[in-house]
Short mmCIF file of C-alpha atoms in Angstrom, two decimals:
data_model
loop_
_atom_site.label_atom_id
_atom_site.label_comp_id
_atom_site.label_asym_id
_atom_site.label_seq_id
_atom_site.Cartn_x
_atom_site.Cartn_y
_atom_site.Cartn_z
CA UNK A 26 0.00 0.00 0.00
CA UNK A 27 2.80 2.40 0.82
CA UNK A 28 4.49 1.69 -2.51
CA UNK A 29 1.19 2.16 -4.31
CA UNK A 30 0.57 5.46 -2.61
CA UNK A 31 4.05 6.68 -3.37
CA UNK A 32 3.72 5.75 -7.01
CA UNK A 33 0.75 8.09 -7.36
CA UNK A 34 3.00 11.02 -6.52
CA UNK A 35 1.35 14.33 -5.59
CA UNK A 36 -1.04 14.39 -8.57
CA UNK A 37 -4.01 13.34 -6.43
CA UNK A 38 -3.64 16.59 -4.50
CA UNK A 39 -4.19 18.69 -7.62
CA UNK A 40 -7.00 16.77 -9.32
CA UNK A 41 -9.90 18.97 -10.38
CA UNK A 42 -13.45 18.25 -11.47
CA UNK A 43 -13.27 17.87 -15.27
CA UNK A 44 -16.92 18.96 -15.53
CA UNK A 45 -16.33 22.30 -13.81
CA UNK A 46 -14.74 25.34 -15.43
CA UNK A 47 -11.75 27.03 -13.79
CA UNK A 48 -9.57 29.99 -14.63
CA UNK A 49 -7.21 27.55 -16.29
CA UNK A 50 -9.86 26.13 -18.63
CA UNK A 51 -12.00 29.22 -19.22
CA UNK A 52 -11.24 32.33 -21.31
CA UNK A 53 -10.06 30.16 -24.19
CA UNK A 54 -12.74 30.82 -26.83
CA UNK A 55 -14.72 33.79 -28.18
CA UNK A 56 -17.87 32.22 -26.71
CA UNK A 57 -16.35 32.20 -23.23
CA UNK A 58 -15.42 35.87 -23.43
CA UNK A 59 -19.00 36.61 -24.48
CA UNK A 60 -20.30 34.54 -21.54
CA UNK A 61 -18.08 36.47 -19.14
CA UNK A 62 -19.37 39.75 -20.52
CA UNK A 63 -22.97 38.51 -20.30
CA UNK A 64 -22.51 37.71 -16.60
CA UNK A 65 -21.54 41.34 -16.03
CA UNK A 66 -24.42 42.69 -18.11
CA UNK A 67 -26.90 40.50 -16.24
CA UNK A 68 -26.35 42.44 -12.99
CA UNK A 69 -28.09 45.47 -14.49
CA UNK A 70 -31.31 43.48 -14.46
CA UNK A 71 -30.93 42.44 -10.82
CA UNK A 72 -33.13 44.06 -8.11
CA UNK A 73 -30.15 45.83 -6.51
CA UNK A 74 -29.44 47.75 -9.68
CA UNK A 75 -31.72 48.99 -12.46
CA UNK A 76 -34.61 46.61 -11.93
CA UNK A 77 -35.66 48.07 -8.58
CA UNK A 78 -33.38 49.65 -5.99
CA UNK A 79 -31.64 52.21 -8.22
CA UNK A 80 -35.03 53.87 -8.73
CA UNK A 81 -35.97 53.64 -5.06
CA UNK A 82 -32.75 55.26 -3.88
CA UNK A 83 -32.57 57.97 -6.53
CA UNK A 84 -36.23 58.99 -6.46
CA UNK A 85 -37.24 58.55 -2.82
CA UNK A 86 -34.15 60.30 -1.48
CA UNK A 87 -34.81 63.25 -3.81
CA UNK A 88 -37.58 65.81 -3.39
CA UNK A 89 -39.62 64.09 -6.12
CA UNK A 90 -40.53 61.10 -4.01
CA UNK A 91 -41.58 59.82 -0.61
CA UNK A 92 -43.03 56.65 0.88
CA UNK A 93 -45.91 55.52 3.04
CA UNK A 94 -45.24 51.86 2.34
CA UNK A 95 -46.33 49.30 4.93
CA UNK A 96 -42.73 48.14 4.69
CA UNK A 97 -40.92 50.59 7.04
CA UNK A 98 -37.64 50.17 5.19
CA UNK A 99 -38.95 52.16 2.21
CA UNK A 100 -39.94 54.97 4.55
CA UNK A 101 -36.50 54.93 6.17
CA UNK A 102 -34.73 55.22 2.81
CA UNK A 103 -36.97 58.18 1.90
CA UNK A 104 -36.89 60.11 5.18
CA UNK A 105 -33.18 59.67 5.98
CA UNK A 106 -33.83 57.90 9.28
CA UNK A 107 -31.65 54.82 8.95
CA UNK A 108 -31.42 53.03 12.29
CA UNK A 109 -29.80 49.71 13.31
CA UNK A 110 -32.93 47.62 12.82
CA UNK A 111 -33.07 48.37 9.12
CA UNK A 112 -29.42 48.50 8.15
CA UNK A 113 -27.99 45.00 8.22
CA UNK A 114 -29.45 42.37 5.94
CA UNK A 115 -32.10 44.59 4.37
CA UNK A 116 -32.07 44.32 0.60
CA UNK A 117 -32.41 48.04 -0.10
CA UNK A 118 -29.01 48.59 1.54
CA UNK A 119 -27.23 45.32 0.89
CA UNK A 120 -28.37 44.41 -2.63
CA UNK A 121 -27.22 47.55 -4.45
CA UNK A 122 -23.76 47.17 -2.92
CA UNK A 123 -23.48 43.42 -3.38
CA UNK A 124 -24.76 43.26 -6.94
CA UNK A 125 -22.70 46.22 -8.08
CA UNK A 126 -19.51 44.71 -6.69
CA UNK A 127 -20.43 41.31 -8.12
CA UNK A 128 -20.61 43.09 -11.47
CA UNK A 129 -17.28 44.80 -10.93
CA UNK A 130 -15.69 41.43 -10.13
CA UNK A 131 -17.17 39.82 -13.23
CA UNK A 132 -16.14 42.65 -15.50
CA UNK A 133 -12.62 42.83 -14.03
CA UNK A 134 -12.15 39.22 -15.09
CA UNK A 135 -13.13 40.18 -18.63
CA UNK A 136 -10.76 43.15 -18.70
CA UNK A 137 -7.85 41.22 -17.20
CA UNK A 138 -8.20 38.30 -19.59
CA UNK A 139 -8.70 40.43 -22.69
CA UNK A 140 -5.57 42.38 -21.82
CA UNK A 141 -3.66 39.20 -20.97
CA UNK A 142 -4.44 37.05 -24.01
CA UNK A 143 -7.79 38.11 -25.46
CA UNK A 144 -6.21 39.57 -28.59
CA UNK A 145 -4.78 36.11 -29.30
CA UNK A 146 -8.20 34.47 -29.00
CA UNK A 147 -10.33 37.17 -30.64
CA UNK A 148 -9.84 39.33 -33.68
CA UNK A 149 -8.72 42.86 -32.88
CA UNK A 150 -12.19 44.20 -33.72
CA UNK A 151 -13.89 41.65 -31.46
CA UNK A 152 -11.43 42.15 -28.60
CA UNK A 153 -11.81 45.93 -28.82
CA UNK A 154 -15.60 45.63 -28.59
CA UNK A 155 -15.43 43.30 -25.59
CA UNK A 156 -12.96 45.57 -23.83
CA UNK A 157 -14.99 48.69 -24.59
CA UNK A 158 -18.17 47.16 -23.18
CA UNK A 159 -16.34 45.94 -20.09
CA UNK A 160 -14.89 49.36 -19.29
CA UNK A 161 -18.29 50.94 -19.87
CA UNK A 162 -20.05 48.52 -17.52
CA UNK A 163 -17.46 49.17 -14.82
CA UNK A 164 -17.85 52.93 -15.31
CA UNK A 165 -21.60 52.66 -14.73
CA UNK A 166 -20.99 50.64 -11.57
CA UNK A 167 -18.65 53.26 -10.11
CA UNK A 168 -20.99 56.09 -11.15
CA UNK A 169 -23.77 54.40 -9.16
CA UNK A 170 -21.50 53.75 -6.16
CA UNK A 171 -20.25 57.35 -6.19
CA UNK A 172 -23.74 58.83 -6.17
CA UNK A 173 -25.00 56.42 -3.53
CA UNK A 174 -22.44 55.18 -1.01
CA UNK A 175 -19.62 57.61 -1.85
CA UNK A 176 -16.91 55.35 -0.43
CA UNK A 177 -15.60 51.95 -1.51
CA UNK A 178 -12.50 49.89 -2.25
CA UNK A 179 -11.13 50.59 -5.71
CA UNK A 180 -11.48 47.25 -7.48
CA UNK A 181 -9.81 47.34 -10.90
CA UNK A 182 -8.27 43.86 -10.81
CA UNK A 183 -9.83 40.42 -10.50
CA UNK A 184 -6.94 39.11 -8.39
CA UNK A 185 -6.08 41.93 -5.97
CA UNK A 186 -7.75 44.62 -3.90
CA UNK A 187 -7.19 48.32 -4.25
CA UNK A 188 -7.18 51.17 -1.78
CA UNK A 189 -10.25 52.73 -0.15
CA UNK A 190 -11.44 55.76 -2.13
CA UNK A 191 -14.13 58.37 -1.50
CA UNK A 192 -16.68 60.09 -3.68
CA UNK A 193 -14.46 62.32 -5.78
CA UNK A 194 -12.00 59.52 -6.56
CA UNK A 195 -14.85 57.13 -7.33
CA UNK A 196 -16.22 59.58 -9.88
CA UNK A 197 -12.73 59.92 -11.34
CA UNK A 198 -12.49 56.15 -11.63
CA UNK A 199 -15.81 56.10 -13.47
CA UNK A 200 -14.58 58.89 -15.73
CA UNK A 201 -11.39 56.97 -16.49
CA UNK A 202 -13.43 53.88 -17.37
CA UNK A 203 -15.75 55.78 -19.70
CA UNK A 204 -12.73 57.41 -21.32
CA UNK A 205 -11.23 53.97 -21.98
CA UNK A 206 -14.57 52.64 -23.20
CA UNK A 207 -14.83 55.45 -25.76
CA UNK A 208 -11.55 54.29 -27.33
CA UNK A 209 -12.90 50.84 -28.12
CA UNK A 210 -16.67 50.99 -28.54
CA UNK A 211 -18.23 51.19 -32.02
CA UNK A 212 -20.36 54.12 -33.17
CA UNK A 213 -23.28 51.74 -33.67
CA UNK A 214 -24.18 48.06 -33.47
CA UNK A 215 -25.99 45.83 -35.96
CA UNK A 216 -29.75 45.69 -35.40
CA UNK A 217 -29.55 42.35 -33.61
CA UNK A 218 -27.03 43.82 -31.12
CA UNK A 219 -28.79 47.13 -30.46
CA UNK A 220 -28.85 48.01 -26.79
CA UNK A 221 -25.14 47.52 -26.21
CA UNK A 222 -23.27 50.74 -25.33
CA UNK A 223 -21.69 52.77 -28.11
CA UNK A 224 -19.03 55.44 -28.19
CA UNK A 225 -21.89 57.95 -27.82
CA UNK A 226 -22.96 56.19 -24.61
CA UNK A 227 -19.45 56.47 -23.19
CA UNK A 228 -18.98 60.11 -24.14
CA UNK A 229 -22.42 60.97 -22.76
CA UNK A 230 -21.55 59.38 -19.43
CA UNK A 231 -18.22 61.22 -19.46
CA UNK A 232 -20.20 64.45 -19.67
CA UNK A 233 -22.35 63.41 -16.74
CA UNK A 234 -19.35 62.58 -14.60
CA UNK A 235 -17.54 65.80 -15.49
CA UNK A 236 -20.61 67.76 -14.46
CA UNK A 237 -20.87 65.92 -11.13
CA UNK A 238 -17.19 66.61 -10.46
CA UNK A 239 -17.72 70.28 -11.29
CA UNK A 240 -20.57 70.41 -8.79
CA UNK A 241 -18.43 68.67 -6.19
CA UNK A 242 -15.70 71.30 -6.62
CA UNK A 243 -18.30 74.04 -6.06
CA UNK A 244 -19.47 72.71 -2.70
CA UNK A 245 -18.92 75.14 0.20
CA UNK A 246 -16.55 72.64 1.81
CA UNK A 247 -14.43 72.53 -1.37
CA UNK A 248 -14.63 75.95 -3.06
CA UNK A 249 -12.35 75.07 -6.01
CA UNK A 250 -13.72 77.29 -8.80
CA UNK A 251 -10.83 76.78 -11.23
CA UNK A 252 -11.17 72.99 -11.07
CA UNK A 253 -14.93 73.29 -11.43
CA UNK A 254 -14.50 75.40 -14.56
CA UNK A 255 -12.16 72.79 -16.06
CA UNK A 256 -14.77 70.08 -15.50
CA UNK A 257 -17.54 72.23 -17.01
CA UNK A 258 -15.31 72.81 -20.03
CA UNK A 259 -14.62 69.09 -20.34
CA UNK A 260 -18.35 68.35 -20.21
CA UNK A 261 -18.96 70.95 -22.93
CA UNK A 262 -16.41 69.23 -25.16
CA UNK A 263 -17.99 65.84 -24.46
CA UNK A 264 -21.44 67.07 -25.42
CA UNK A 265 -20.25 68.84 -28.54
CA UNK A 266 -18.52 65.59 -29.57
CA UNK A 267 -21.91 63.86 -29.30
CA UNK A 268 -23.52 66.51 -31.49
CA UNK A 269 -20.72 66.12 -34.03
CA UNK A 270 -21.51 62.40 -34.35
CA UNK A 271 -24.79 63.29 -36.04
CA UNK A 272 -26.38 60.03 -34.86
CA UNK A 273 -28.92 61.24 -32.33
CA UNK A 274 -32.22 63.08 -32.63
CA UNK A 275 -35.29 63.61 -30.48
CA UNK A 276 -38.06 61.15 -31.27
CA UNK A 277 -41.24 62.97 -32.39
CA UNK A 278 -43.38 61.24 -29.76
CA UNK A 279 -42.10 62.04 -26.26
CA UNK A 280 -43.88 58.98 -24.83
CA UNK A 281 -41.74 56.66 -26.98
CA UNK A 282 -39.01 57.10 -24.38
CA UNK A 283 -40.96 55.17 -21.74
CA UNK A 284 -42.72 52.29 -23.48
CA UNK A 285 -41.80 49.14 -25.39
CA UNK A 286 -43.01 50.70 -28.65
CA UNK A 287 -39.76 52.32 -29.83
CA UNK A 288 -36.85 51.11 -27.75
CA UNK A 289 -33.17 51.83 -28.49
CA UNK A 290 -34.41 54.70 -30.61
CA UNK A 291 -32.63 57.73 -32.06
CA UNK A 292 -32.90 59.64 -28.78
CA UNK A 293 -31.38 56.96 -26.59
CA UNK A 294 -27.68 57.11 -25.75
CA UNK A 295 -27.80 54.41 -23.09
CA UNK A 296 -30.62 52.22 -21.86
CA UNK A 297 -31.03 49.03 -19.86
CA UNK A 298 -32.76 46.35 -21.91
CA UNK A 299 -35.48 44.39 -20.16
CA UNK A 300 -37.65 41.53 -21.35
CA UNK A 301 -41.11 40.65 -20.07
CA UNK A 302 -41.55 37.30 -18.36
CA UNK A 303 -38.97 34.65 -17.49
CA UNK A 304 -35.85 33.51 -19.33
CA UNK A 305 -34.44 30.18 -18.16
CA UNK A 306 -36.57 30.54 -15.06
CA UNK A 307 -35.16 33.97 -14.20
CA UNK A 308 -36.94 37.32 -14.27
CA UNK A 309 -35.49 39.56 -16.96
CA UNK A 310 -38.00 42.39 -16.60
CA UNK A 311 -38.01 45.59 -14.58
CA UNK A 312 -39.57 45.55 -11.09
CA UNK A 313 -39.95 49.31 -10.83
CA UNK A 314 -43.55 49.56 -12.18
CA UNK A 315 -44.86 47.25 -9.44
CA UNK A 316 -43.23 49.29 -6.67
CA UNK A 317 -44.09 52.73 -8.06
CA UNK A 318 -47.45 53.90 -9.34
CA UNK A 319 -51.18 53.79 -8.76
CA UNK A 320 -52.13 51.61 -5.79
CA UNK A 321 -55.16 49.40 -6.41
CA UNK A 322 -56.11 47.12 -3.55
CA UNK A 323 -57.23 44.28 -5.83
CA UNK A 324 -53.71 44.11 -7.29
CA UNK A 325 -54.04 45.39 -10.87
CA UNK A 326 -51.90 48.43 -10.19
CA UNK A 327 -48.71 49.10 -8.26
CA UNK A 328 -47.91 48.75 -4.57
CA UNK A 329 -47.05 52.47 -4.38
CA UNK A 330 -44.08 51.81 -2.13
CA UNK A 331 -42.60 54.89 -3.79
CA UNK A 332 -44.94 57.85 -4.20
CA UNK A 333 -44.67 61.11 -6.12
CA UNK A 334 -44.79 64.42 -4.27
CA UNK A 335 -47.83 66.66 -4.85
CA UNK A 336 -45.71 69.73 -5.61
CA UNK A 337 -44.76 68.18 -8.94
CA UNK A 338 -48.26 68.99 -10.22
CA UNK A 339 -47.68 72.66 -9.39
CA UNK A 340 -44.39 72.66 -11.29
CA UNK A 341 -46.05 71.30 -14.42
CA UNK A 342 -48.81 73.91 -14.06
CA UNK A 343 -46.40 76.86 -14.18
CA UNK A 344 -46.88 77.00 -17.95
CA UNK A 345 -49.46 76.06 -20.55
CA UNK A 346 -48.58 74.94 -24.05
CA UNK A 347 -49.10 76.96 -27.24
CA UNK A 348 -52.75 75.92 -27.37
CA UNK A 349 -53.45 76.85 -23.76
CA UNK A 350 -53.50 73.22 -22.66
CA UNK A 351 -51.57 71.63 -19.77
CA UNK A 352 -48.07 70.40 -20.51
CA UNK A 353 -48.63 66.92 -21.98
CA UNK A 354 -45.68 65.61 -19.96
CA UNK A 355 -47.73 66.13 -16.81
CA UNK A 356 -50.38 63.70 -18.08
CA UNK A 357 -47.88 61.00 -18.98
CA UNK A 358 -45.64 61.44 -15.93
CA UNK A 359 -48.26 61.36 -13.16
CA UNK A 360 -51.66 59.87 -12.40
CA UNK A 361 -53.93 62.61 -11.05
CA UNK A 362 -57.59 63.63 -11.04
CA UNK A 363 -58.44 65.10 -14.44
CA UNK A 364 -62.11 65.64 -15.36
CA UNK A 365 -61.27 65.36 -19.06
CA UNK A 366 -59.50 62.01 -18.68
CA UNK A 367 -61.59 59.09 -19.92
CA UNK A 368 -58.69 56.68 -20.48
CA UNK A 369 -59.03 53.24 -18.95
CA UNK A 370 -56.24 52.37 -16.51
CA UNK A 371 -56.13 48.64 -15.79
CA UNK A 372 -59.74 48.40 -17.00
CA UNK A 373 -61.30 51.48 -15.37
CA UNK A 374 -61.00 55.26 -15.56
CA UNK A 375 -59.18 57.13 -12.82
CA UNK A 376 -62.55 58.41 -11.54
CA UNK A 377 -64.00 54.90 -11.45
CA UNK A 378 -61.05 53.58 -9.48
CA UNK A 379 -61.18 56.58 -7.17
CA UNK A 380 -64.82 55.85 -6.36
CA UNK A 381 -63.81 52.55 -4.78
CA UNK A 382 -60.17 53.15 -3.79
CA UNK A 383 -60.59 56.69 -2.41
CA UNK A 384 -57.12 57.81 -3.46
CA UNK A 385 -55.52 59.70 -0.59
CA UNK A 386 -53.02 61.73 -2.61
CA UNK A 387 -53.16 64.21 -5.44
CA UNK A 388 -50.80 62.27 -7.70
CA UNK A 389 -49.01 58.96 -8.26
CA UNK A 390 -46.25 57.89 -10.64
CA UNK A 391 -47.40 56.99 -14.16
CA UNK A 392 -44.11 57.18 -16.10
CA UNK A 393 -42.72 53.68 -16.81
CA UNK A 394 -45.92 51.94 -15.70
CA UNK A 395 -47.53 49.43 -18.05
CA UNK A 396 -50.63 51.50 -18.80
CA UNK A 397 -48.90 53.18 -21.72
CA UNK A 398 -47.40 49.94 -23.07
CA UNK A 399 -50.10 47.29 -22.76
CA UNK A 400 -52.42 48.40 -19.93
CA UNK A 401 -52.17 45.00 -18.28
CA UNK A 402 -51.90 44.51 -14.55
CA UNK A 403 -48.52 45.51 -13.13
CA UNK A 404 -46.16 42.67 -12.29
CA UNK A 405 -42.53 42.20 -11.33
CA UNK A 406 -41.27 41.78 -14.88
CA UNK A 407 -41.99 44.78 -17.11
CA UNK A 408 -40.44 44.56 -20.56
CA UNK A 409 -39.99 48.32 -20.90
CA UNK A 410 -36.37 49.37 -21.19
CA UNK A 411 -35.06 51.95 -18.74
CA UNK A 412 -33.46 54.92 -20.49
CA UNK A 413 -30.46 55.98 -18.43
CA UNK A 414 -29.34 58.76 -20.77
CA UNK A 415 -31.26 60.30 -23.65
CA UNK A 416 -30.68 63.25 -25.96
CA UNK A 417 -33.20 65.59 -24.30
CA UNK A 418 -31.19 65.22 -21.10
CA UNK A 419 -27.99 65.96 -23.03
CA UNK A 420 -29.56 69.13 -24.51
CA UNK A 421 -30.45 70.36 -21.02
CA UNK A 422 -27.00 69.38 -19.75
CA UNK A 423 -25.52 71.53 -22.53
CA UNK A 424 -27.65 74.52 -21.52
CA UNK A 425 -26.45 74.11 -17.94
CA UNK A 426 -22.80 73.81 -18.95
CA UNK A 427 -22.97 76.94 -21.13
CA UNK A 428 -24.57 78.87 -18.29
CA UNK A 429 -21.94 77.70 -15.81
CA UNK A 430 -19.17 78.77 -18.17
CA UNK A 431 -20.70 82.25 -18.34
CA UNK A 432 -21.14 82.51 -22.08
CA UNK A 433 -23.45 82.09 -25.05
CA UNK A 434 -26.70 82.33 -23.19
CA UNK A 435 -28.55 82.48 -26.52
CA UNK A 436 -27.31 79.00 -27.48
CA UNK A 437 -28.23 77.67 -24.05
CA UNK A 438 -31.80 78.94 -24.49
CA UNK A 439 -31.99 77.44 -27.98
CA UNK A 440 -31.14 73.98 -26.62
CA UNK A 441 -33.84 74.38 -23.99
CA UNK A 442 -36.25 75.31 -26.78
CA UNK A 443 -35.35 72.17 -28.74
CA UNK A 444 -36.72 70.15 -25.83
CA UNK A 445 -39.79 72.37 -25.39
CA UNK A 446 -40.82 72.37 -29.06
CA UNK A 447 -41.41 68.63 -29.13
CA UNK A 448 -44.15 68.96 -26.50
CA UNK A 449 -45.74 72.10 -28.02
CA UNK A 450 -44.38 74.54 -25.44
CA UNK A 451 -43.66 78.11 -26.55
CA UNK A 452 -40.10 79.19 -27.29
CA UNK A 453 -38.23 81.14 -24.66
CA UNK A 454 -36.16 84.19 -25.60
CA UNK A 455 -32.70 85.00 -24.36
CA UNK A 456 -34.01 88.37 -23.14
CA UNK A 457 -36.00 86.59 -20.45
CA UNK A 458 -32.73 85.55 -18.78
CA UNK A 459 -30.48 88.51 -18.12
CA UNK A 460 -28.17 86.72 -15.71
CA UNK A 461 -26.79 83.39 -14.53
CA UNK A 462 -29.34 82.85 -11.74
CA UNK A 463 -32.44 83.45 -13.86
CA UNK A 464 -31.28 80.97 -16.50
CA UNK A 465 -30.25 78.44 -13.87
CA UNK A 466 -33.75 78.63 -12.37
CA UNK A 467 -35.26 77.93 -15.78
CA UNK A 468 -32.91 75.00 -16.35
CA UNK A 469 -34.00 73.58 -13.01
CA UNK A 470 -37.62 73.80 -14.12
CA UNK A 471 -36.94 72.30 -17.55
CA UNK A 472 -35.03 69.35 -16.11
CA UNK A 473 -37.86 68.68 -13.69
CA UNK A 474 -40.72 68.63 -16.21
CA UNK A 475 -38.76 66.75 -18.89
CA UNK A 476 -36.98 64.19 -16.70
CA UNK A 477 -39.30 63.86 -13.70
CA UNK A 478 -39.24 60.33 -12.27
CA UNK A 479 -36.27 59.23 -14.39
CA UNK A 480 -33.87 58.90 -11.43
CA UNK A 481 -31.84 61.97 -12.41
CA UNK A 482 -33.06 64.30 -9.69
CA UNK A 483 -30.77 63.12 -6.85
CA UNK A 484 -27.68 63.70 -8.99
CA UNK A 485 -29.06 67.14 -9.91
CA UNK A 486 -29.61 68.18 -6.29
CA UNK A 487 -26.11 67.00 -5.46
CA UNK A 488 -24.51 68.83 -8.40
CA UNK A 489 -26.42 72.06 -7.73
CA UNK A 490 -25.33 72.02 -4.08
CA UNK A 491 -28.90 71.95 -2.71
CA UNK A 492 -28.08 69.10 -0.31
CA UNK A 493 -24.80 70.61 0.84
CA UNK A 494 -26.03 73.70 2.70
CA UNK A 495 -28.61 74.05 5.43
CA UNK A 496 -30.30 76.83 3.46
CA UNK A 497 -30.67 74.53 0.46
CA UNK A 498 -32.01 71.69 2.57
CA UNK A 499 -34.51 74.01 4.24
CA UNK A 500 -35.90 74.95 0.82
CA UNK A 501 -36.19 71.31 -0.14
CA UNK A 502 -38.04 70.62 3.12
CA UNK A 503 -40.70 73.18 2.17
CA UNK A 504 -41.89 70.84 -0.60
CA UNK A 505 -40.62 67.53 0.80
CA UNK A 506 -40.93 67.22 4.61
CA UNK A 507 -38.58 64.23 4.58
CA UNK A 508 -35.75 66.77 4.35
CA UNK A 509 -36.56 67.98 7.86
CA UNK A 510 -34.56 64.90 8.91
CA UNK A 511 -31.68 65.52 6.51
CA UNK A 512 -28.30 66.14 8.14
CA UNK A 513 -25.94 68.25 6.05
CA UNK A 514 -22.60 66.52 5.71
CA UNK A 515 -24.14 63.11 6.45
CA UNK A 516 -27.15 62.20 4.35
CA UNK A 517 -25.74 63.14 0.96
CA UNK A 518 -24.23 59.64 1.23
CA UNK A 519 -25.99 56.38 1.99
CA UNK A 520 -25.14 53.88 4.69
CA UNK A 521 -22.62 51.17 3.74
CA UNK A 522 -23.60 47.58 4.67
CA UNK A 523 -21.83 47.01 7.98
CA UNK A 524 -20.60 43.53 7.17
CA UNK A 525 -18.51 44.93 4.29
CA UNK A 526 -16.41 47.13 6.56
CA UNK A 527 -14.35 44.32 8.07
CA UNK A 528 -13.44 42.91 4.66
CA UNK A 529 -11.00 45.69 3.73
CA UNK A 530 -8.26 47.24 5.83
CA UNK A 531 -9.03 50.83 6.75
CA UNK A 532 -12.64 50.70 5.53
CA UNK A 533 -14.96 52.65 7.83
CA UNK A 534 -18.65 53.54 7.83
CA UNK A 535 -19.73 56.82 6.26
CA UNK A 536 -19.69 59.72 8.70
CA UNK A 537 -22.80 60.07 10.84
CA UNK A 538 -24.12 56.51 10.54
#
């Protein structure tokens, strides 16, 4: 027996399951690189990211949203009262972190292996496309982490950990990733591949990051005007590069941005693709419509865990269109009592539902619900794609950048008018805006009525500095009482899952939690 054992040598110690992939057997074929990339993409459809919790965190923490959910965790996320009972193990805190870092780990494997030997396995064109998508996906992950948790380990390798970085450095990491992505991504994809990011997607996200960094430099605690100006200038160049591509245009029908009817259209720079129903037993649709929207006790509508604030109706009512009618975006953004509305929602008119449901609030979220796609009962798997960045947003970003740089106010107003014309609103004139503040106020209004409920508002409030001074927070509290609980210097960041802190040397909880 001893001789027999010795004759086997040490090979028995290193035997591996031949039916299970390992790093030694994987990353050998084009199909395996595509599978690795698909694993990273799949996280976007997970609840912690764009299926559910991204919307909850970005909308409920902003002044657009609030919660009266029977689940107290939703209320805590909205009113900034995060206490020990709802921090550890709750999916609204843990899932966004876990699924985003799962994605970063998956995509780091793709990047590492493409750079190591991918150009030997794939053609240069194929390898470039894989690498470009991987950098883009990682950039989105860090953009989300920066705007939410604001502190994390820098993970840019699949085999080693990086240092702990805070919000500004996280944004810079995202910017670096989008810059790399722009080098490799194609200008467009074949029809069958539409929905993957393009160079326009990467440059558009560069502009977003540059603007957030500019806003960060303008915070009272920073006061770095020269750096802020450099970031505004960089964003301007990003946006003008998008215009120069000549590939994007506003779709004639504004509603096409929020239904399944015209997805990955000419206005879309970057959207998350969802599919109704199950694929291989897994949900591939968006959960958001079931958590936001019109509550109907019999179940046809949404749970209304995330509500819209009533003041949004007032903002839409500040102007009428050219024909003296309400802004059509109000009707398609919010459910509200409208005597002229005879449309059937989930089988009944709003008035008919109200007769039995006795709606307690003036408005509820309509945007991204199923009533404008198929009017079927809401479920946890909507097939409507979520548009993360579209051209109307870019136009308004350009107006903001021009105003911040102190020049060409006429061009800024013209880009605002491009957005207004589509929905039959009257043109503005440059004479209406004699100074920086008056134009900034108008840009605030335009971003609200065009992008309301699209999870942009939290980033806007951060960039504009509203959540970084007590005066700004007090103004927000006038229309959103949740901000009475907001602590300046604390609640601009979210709580980090406690169990993550012990996993990295020097990693500590965000201040104030």
